[in-house]
Amino acid sequence: MAGPVHRRIVARPVTHGSLTVVCSGRSAARPAVEPERLAAHFVKGLAMATLSPTTRRRLEIQGFVDVEERTLAETAPWLRLALALCTVMAAAGTALGSPMVLWSLVPIAALAAAFPVHPFDLLYNHGLRHLTGTGPLPRRGAPSRFACGLGAVWLMVTAWAFQSGAMVAGYALGGMLTFVGLLVSTTDICIPSLIYRTLFGFPPRSAHDKL
């Protein structure tokens, strides 16, 4: 009668991304990694990879000068959210020739000029960031707030133009406002912030800024 057959089990390391576990036999137990943590690492890694020296310089011009590199890289894409929402509303009000839509945007822009946190930033700070696993947005500096103040005035003039029947002037003013908003919400080039920096000085270039 044949004796019992003994199988030799050899432990071997199995690598899953940055985690390494030692398993035996044909199968290995997968490490329990929370999906939220994986999403957070992915978003953070993506942000760090896409923040270029040019983008950093453009954000410094907007007033984000005393922000850590990692924090700014992580939140840079989300800093555009508030500006994009304002641009969409301004574009809709202009396309519809609606002074009501434009007037409704005036207090939002005024609050953004008065405080270092844009009203639409609250959508991210108290909602979206808990889904992305990223940190809160840095406070907006004087150049960015100056831009919002200028936008509030521009909105009032545009709304008044439509309300008074000056449709051509309204479309022209609204079109320029939409263009400025589209530019900053897609490229971080903020024309009002450049005006502010021209009047009050540009921040010094750091070592990582593009010459």
CSV table of N, CA, C and O in Angstrom, one decimal, residues 31-105:
chain,number,residue,atom,x,y,z
A,31,PRO,N,-4.8,41.7,-0.7
A,31,PRO,CA,-4.9,42.6,0.4
A,31,PRO,C,-6.2,43.4,0.3
A,31,PRO,O,-6.6,43.8,-0.8
A,32,ALA,N,-6.8,43.7,1.5
A,32,ALA,CA,-8.0,44.5,1.5
A,32,ALA,C,-7.7,45.9,1.4
A,32,ALA,O,-7.2,46.5,2.4
A,33,VAL,N,-7.9,46.5,0.3
A,33,VAL,CA,-7.6,47.9,0.0
A,33,VAL,C,-8.9,48.6,-0.2
A,33,VAL,O,-9.7,48.2,-1.1
A,34,GLU,N,-9.2,49.7,0.5
A,34,GLU,CA,-10.5,50.4,0.4
A,34,GLU,C,-10.5,51.1,-1.0
A,34,GLU,O,-9.5,51.7,-1.4
A,35,PRO,N,-11.6,51.0,-1.7
A,35,PRO,CA,-11.8,51.7,-3.0
A,35,PRO,C,-11.6,53.2,-2.8
A,35,PRO,O,-11.0,53.9,-3.7
A,36,GLU,N,-12.0,53.8,-1.7
A,36,GLU,CA,-11.9,55.2,-1.5
A,36,GLU,C,-10.4,55.6,-1.4
A,36,GLU,O,-10.0,56.6,-2.0
A,37,ARG,N,-9.6,54.7,-0.8
A,37,ARG,CA,-8.2,55.0,-0.7
A,37,ARG,C,-7.5,54.9,-2.1
A,37,ARG,O,-6.6,55.7,-2.4
A,38,LEU,N,-7.9,53.9,-2.9
A,38,LEU,CA,-7.3,53.8,-4.2
A,38,LEU,C,-7.7,55.0,-5.0
A,38,LEU,O,-6.8,55.5,-5.8
A,39,ALA,N,-8.9,55.5,-4.9
A,39,ALA,CA,-9.3,56.7,-5.7
A,39,ALA,C,-8.6,57.9,-5.3
A,39,ALA,O,-8.2,58.7,-6.1
A,40,ALA,N,-8.4,58.0,-4.0
A,40,ALA,CA,-7.6,59.2,-3.5
A,40,ALA,C,-6.2,59.2,-4.0
A,40,ALA,O,-5.7,60.2,-4.4
A,41,HIS,N,-5.5,58.0,-3.9
A,41,HIS,CA,-4.2,57.9,-4.4
A,41,HIS,C,-4.1,58.2,-5.9
A,41,HIS,O,-3.2,58.9,-6.4
A,42,PHE,N,-5.1,57.8,-6.6
A,42,PHE,CA,-5.1,58.0,-8.1
A,42,PHE,C,-5.3,59.5,-8.4
A,42,PHE,O,-4.5,60.1,-9.2
A,43,VAL,N,-6.2,60.2,-7.7
A,43,VAL,CA,-6.4,61.6,-8.0
A,43,VAL,C,-5.2,62.4,-7.6
A,43,VAL,O,-4.8,63.3,-8.3
A,44,LYS,N,-4.6,62.1,-6.4
A,44,LYS,CA,-3.5,62.8,-6.0
A,44,LYS,C,-2.3,62.6,-6.9
A,44,LYS,O,-1.6,63.6,-7.2
A,45,GLY,N,-2.1,61.4,-7.3
A,45,GLY,CA,-1.0,61.2,-8.3
A,45,GLY,C,-1.2,61.9,-9.6
A,45,GLY,O,-0.3,62.4,-10.2
A,46,LEU,N,-2.4,61.9,-10.0
A,46,LEU,CA,-2.8,62.6,-11.3
A,46,LEU,C,-2.5,64.1,-11.2
A,46,LEU,O,-1.9,64.8,-12.0
A,47,ALA,N,-2.9,64.7,-10.0
A,47,ALA,CA,-2.7,66.1,-9.8
A,47,ALA,C,-1.2,66.5,-9.8
A,47,ALA,O,-0.8,67.4,-10.4
A,48,MET,N,-0.4,65.6,-9.1
A,48,MET,CA,1.0,65.9,-9.0
A,48,MET,C,1.7,65.8,-10.3
A,48,MET,O,2.6,66.5,-10.6
A,49,ALA,N,1.1,65.0,-11.2
A,49,ALA,CA,1.8,64.7,-12.5
A,49,ALA,C,1.4,65.8,-13.4
A,49,ALA,O,2.2,66.0,-14.4
A,50,THR,N,0.3,66.5,-13.3
A,50,THR,CA,-0.1,67.5,-14.3
A,50,THR,C,0.2,68.9,-13.9
A,50,THR,O,-0.2,69.8,-14.7
A,51,LEU,N,0.7,69.2,-12.7
A,51,LEU,CA,1.0,70.6,-12.3
A,51,LEU,C,2.3,71.0,-12.9
A,51,LEU,O,3.4,70.6,-12.4
A,52,SER,N,2.3,71.8,-14.0
A,52,SER,CA,3.6,72.2,-14.6
A,52,SER,C,4.0,73.5,-14.0
A,52,SER,O,3.3,74.2,-13.3
A,53,PRO,N,5.3,73.9,-14.3
A,53,PRO,CA,5.8,75.2,-13.8
A,53,PRO,C,5.0,76.3,-14.3
A,53,PRO,O,4.8,77.4,-13.7
A,54,THR,N,4.5,76.2,-15.6
A,54,THR,CA,3.7,77.3,-16.2
A,54,THR,C,2.4,77.4,-15.4
A,54,THR,O,2.0,78.6,-15.1
A,55,THR,N,1.7,76.3,-15.1
A,55,THR,CA,0.5,76.4,-14.3
A,55,THR,C,0.7,77.0,-12.9
A,55,THR,O,-0.1,77.8,-12.4
A,56,ARG,N,1.8,76.6,-12.3
A,56,ARG,CA,2.2,77.1,-11.0
A,56,ARG,C,2.3,78.6,-11.1
A,56,ARG,O,1.8,79.3,-10.2
A,57,ARG,N,3.0,79.1,-12.1
A,57,ARG,CA,3.2,80.5,-12.2
A,57,ARG,C,1.9,81.3,-12.4
A,57,ARG,O,1.6,82.3,-11.8
A,58,ARG,N,1.0,80.7,-13.2
A,58,ARG,CA,-0.3,81.3,-13.5
A,58,ARG,C,-1.1,81.4,-12.2
A,58,ARG,O,-1.9,82.4,-12.0
A,59,LEU,N,-1.0,80.4,-11.4
A,59,LEU,CA,-1.8,80.3,-10.1
A,59,LEU,C,-1.2,81.3,-9.1
A,59,LEU,O,-1.9,81.9,-8.3
A,60,GLU,N,0.1,81.5,-9.2
A,60,GLU,CA,0.8,82.5,-8.3
A,60,GLU,C,0.3,83.9,-8.7
A,60,GLU,O,0.1,84.7,-7.8
A,61,ILE,N,0.1,84.1,-10.0
A,61,ILE,CA,-0.4,85.4,-10.4
A,61,ILE,C,-1.8,85.7,-9.9
A,61,ILE,O,-2.2,86.8,-9.6
A,62,GLN,N,-2.5,84.6,-9.7
A,62,GLN,CA,-3.9,84.7,-9.2
A,62,GLN,C,-3.9,84.9,-7.7
A,62,GLN,O,-4.9,85.2,-7.1
A,63,GLY,N,-2.7,84.7,-7.1
A,63,GLY,CA,-2.6,85.0,-5.6
A,63,GLY,C,-2.3,83.8,-4.8
A,63,GLY,O,-2.2,83.9,-3.6
A,64,PHE,N,-2.1,82.6,-5.4
A,64,PHE,CA,-1.8,81.4,-4.6
A,64,PHE,C,-0.3,81.3,-4.5
A,64,PHE,O,0.4,80.4,-5.2
A,65,VAL,N,0.3,82.1,-3.7
A,65,VAL,CA,1.8,82.2,-3.6
A,65,VAL,C,2.3,81.5,-2.3
A,65,VAL,O,3.4,81.0,-2.3
A,66,ASP,N,1.5,81.4,-1.3
A,66,ASP,CA,2.0,80.8,0.0
A,66,ASP,C,1.3,79.4,0.2
A,66,ASP,O,0.9,79.1,1.3
A,67,VAL,N,1.3,78.7,-0.9
A,67,VAL,CA,0.6,77.4,-0.8
A,67,VAL,C,1.7,76.3,-1.2
A,67,VAL,O,2.5,76.5,-2.1
A,68,GLU,N,1.7,75.2,-0.4
A,68,GLU,CA,2.6,74.2,-0.6
A,68,GLU,C,2.4,73.6,-2.0
A,68,GLU,O,1.3,73.5,-2.5
A,69,GLU,N,3.6,73.1,-2.6
A,69,GLU,CA,3.5,72.6,-3.9
A,69,GLU,C,2.6,71.4,-4.0
A,69,GLU,O,1.8,71.3,-5.0
A,70,ARG,N,2.6,70.5,-3.1
A,70,ARG,CA,1.7,69.3,-3.1
A,70,ARG,C,0.3,69.7,-3.0
A,70,ARG,O,-0.6,69.1,-3.7
A,71,THR,N,0.0,70.6,-2.1
A,71,THR,CA,-1.4,71.0,-1.9
A,71,THR,C,-2.0,71.7,-3.1
A,71,THR,O,-3.1,71.4,-3.6
A,72,LEU,N,-1.2,72.6,-3.8
A,72,LEU,CA,-1.6,73.3,-4.9
A,72,LEU,C,-1.8,72.3,-6.1
A,72,LEU,O,-2.7,72.4,-6.9
A,73,ALA,N,-0.9,71.3,-6.2
A,73,ALA,CA,-1.0,70.4,-7.3
A,73,ALA,C,-2.2,69.5,-7.1
A,73,ALA,O,-2.9,69.2,-8.1
A,74,GLU,N,-2.6,69.2,-5.9
A,74,GLU,CA,-3.8,68.4,-5.7
A,74,GLU,C,-5.1,69.1,-5.9
A,74,GLU,O,-6.0,68.5,-6.4
A,75,THR,N,-5.1,70.4,-5.7
A,75,THR,CA,-6.3,71.1,-5.8
A,75,THR,C,-6.4,72.0,-7.0
A,75,THR,O,-7.5,72.6,-7.3
A,76,ALA,N,-5.4,72.1,-7.8
A,76,ALA,CA,-5.4,73.0,-8.9
A,76,ALA,C,-6.5,72.8,-9.9
A,76,ALA,O,-7.2,73.7,-10.3
A,77,PRO,N,-6.8,71.5,-10.2
A,77,PRO,CA,-8.0,71.3,-11.2
A,77,PRO,C,-9.3,71.8,-10.6
A,77,PRO,O,-10.2,72.3,-11.3
A,78,TRP,N,-9.5,71.7,-9.3
A,78,TRP,CA,-10.7,72.0,-8.6
A,78,TRP,C,-10.8,73.5,-8.4
A,78,TRP,O,-12.0,74.0,-8.1
A,79,LEU,N,-9.8,74.3,-8.4
A,79,LEU,CA,-9.8,75.7,-8.3
A,79,LEU,C,-10.6,76.4,-9.5
A,79,LEU,O,-11.1,77.5,-9.4
A,80,ARG,N,-10.6,75.6,-10.6
A,80,ARG,CA,-11.3,76.1,-11.8
A,80,ARG,C,-12.8,75.9,-11.7
A,80,ARG,O,-13.6,76.5,-12.5
A,81,LEU,N,-13.3,75.1,-10.8
A,81,LEU,CA,-14.7,74.7,-10.8
A,81,LEU,C,-15.6,75.9,-10.6
A,81,LEU,O,-16.6,76.1,-11.3
A,82,ALA,N,-15.3,76.8,-9.6
A,82,ALA,CA,-16.1,78.0,-9.3
A,82,ALA,C,-16.1,78.9,-10.5
A,82,ALA,O,-17.2,79.4,-10.9
A,83,LEU,N,-15.0,79.1,-11.1
A,83,LEU,CA,-14.9,80.0,-12.3
A,83,LEU,C,-15.6,79.4,-13.5
A,83,LEU,O,-16.3,80.1,-14.2
A,84,ALA,N,-15.6,78.1,-13.6
A,84,ALA,CA,-16.3,77.5,-14.7
A,84,ALA,C,-17.8,77.6,-14.6
A,84,ALA,O,-18.6,77.9,-15.5
A,85,LEU,N,-18.3,77.4,-13.3
A,85,LEU,CA,-19.7,77.6,-13.1
A,85,LEU,C,-20.2,79.0,-13.3
A,85,LEU,O,-21.3,79.3,-13.9
A,86,CYS,N,-19.4,80.0,-12.9
A,86,CYS,CA,-19.7,81.4,-13.2
A,86,CYS,C,-19.7,81.7,-14.7
A,86,CYS,O,-20.6,82.4,-15.2
A,87,THR,N,-18.8,81.1,-15.4
A,87,THR,CA,-18.7,81.3,-16.8
A,87,THR,C,-19.9,80.7,-17.5
A,87,THR,O,-20.5,81.3,-18.5
A,88,VAL,N,-20.4,79.5,-17.1
A,88,VAL,CA,-21.6,78.9,-17.7
A,88,VAL,C,-22.8,79.8,-17.5
A,88,VAL,O,-23.6,80.0,-18.4
A,89,MET,N,-22.9,80.3,-16.3
A,89,MET,CA,-24.1,81.2,-16.0
A,89,MET,C,-24.0,82.5,-16.8
A,89,MET,O,-25.0,82.9,-17.3
A,90,ALA,N,-22.8,83.1,-16.9
A,90,ALA,CA,-22.7,84.3,-17.7
A,90,ALA,C,-23.0,84.0,-19.2
A,90,ALA,O,-23.6,84.8,-19.8
A,91,ALA,N,-22.5,82.9,-19.7
A,91,ALA,CA,-22.7,82.6,-21.1
A,91,ALA,C,-24.2,82.3,-21.3
A,91,ALA,O,-24.7,82.8,-22.4
A,92,ALA,N,-24.9,81.6,-20.4
A,92,ALA,CA,-26.3,81.4,-20.6
A,92,ALA,C,-27.1,82.7,-20.5
A,92,ALA,O,-28.0,82.9,-21.4
A,93,GLY,N,-26.8,83.6,-19.6
A,93,GLY,CA,-27.5,84.9,-19.5
A,93,GLY,C,-27.2,85.7,-20.8
A,93,GLY,O,-28.2,86.4,-21.2
A,94,THR,N,-26.0,85.6,-21.3
A,94,THR,CA,-25.7,86.4,-22.5
A,94,THR,C,-26.4,85.8,-23.7
A,94,THR,O,-27.0,86.5,-24.5
A,95,ALA,N,-26.4,84.5,-23.9
A,95,ALA,CA,-27.0,83.9,-25.0
A,95,ALA,C,-28.5,84.1,-25.0
A,95,ALA,O,-29.2,84.3,-26.1
A,96,LEU,N,-29.1,84.1,-23.8
A,96,LEU,CA,-30.6,84.3,-23.7
A,96,LEU,C,-31.0,85.8,-23.7
A,96,LEU,O,-32.1,86.1,-23.7
A,97,GLY,N,-29.9,86.6,-23.6
A,97,GLY,CA,-30.2,88.0,-23.4
A,97,GLY,C,-31.0,88.3,-22.2
A,97,GLY,O,-31.9,89.2,-22.2
A,98,SER,N,-30.7,87.6,-21.1
A,98,SER,CA,-31.6,87.6,-19.9
A,98,SER,C,-30.9,88.4,-18.8
A,98,SER,O,-29.9,88.0,-18.2
A,99,PRO,N,-31.4,89.6,-18.5
A,99,PRO,CA,-30.8,90.4,-17.4
A,99,PRO,C,-31.0,89.7,-16.1
A,99,PRO,O,-30.2,89.8,-15.1
A,100,MET,N,-32.1,88.9,-15.9
A,100,MET,CA,-32.4,88.2,-14.7
A,100,MET,C,-31.3,87.2,-14.3
A,100,MET,O,-30.8,87.1,-13.2
A,101,VAL,N,-30.8,86.4,-15.3
A,101,VAL,CA,-29.8,85.5,-15.1
A,101,VAL,C,-28.5,86.2,-14.7
A,101,VAL,O,-27.8,85.8,-13.7
A,102,LEU,N,-28.2,87.3,-15.3
A,102,LEU,CA,-27.0,88.0,-15.0
A,102,LEU,C,-27.0,88.7,-13.7
A,102,LEU,O,-26.0,88.7,-12.9
A,103,TRP,N,-28.2,89.3,-13.4
A,103,TRP,CA,-28.3,89.9,-12.0
A,103,TRP,C,-28.2,88.9,-10.9
A,103,TRP,O,-27.6,89.2,-9.9
A,104,SER,N,-28.7,87.6,-11.1
A,104,SER,CA,-28.5,86.6,-10.1
A,104,SER,C,-27.1,86.2,-9.9
A,104,SER,O,-26.8,85.7,-8.8
A,105,LEU,N,-26.2,86.5,-10.8
A,105,LEU,CA,-24.8,86.1,-10.7
A,105,LEU,C,-24.0,87.2,-10.0
A,105,LEU,O,-23.0,87.0,-9.4
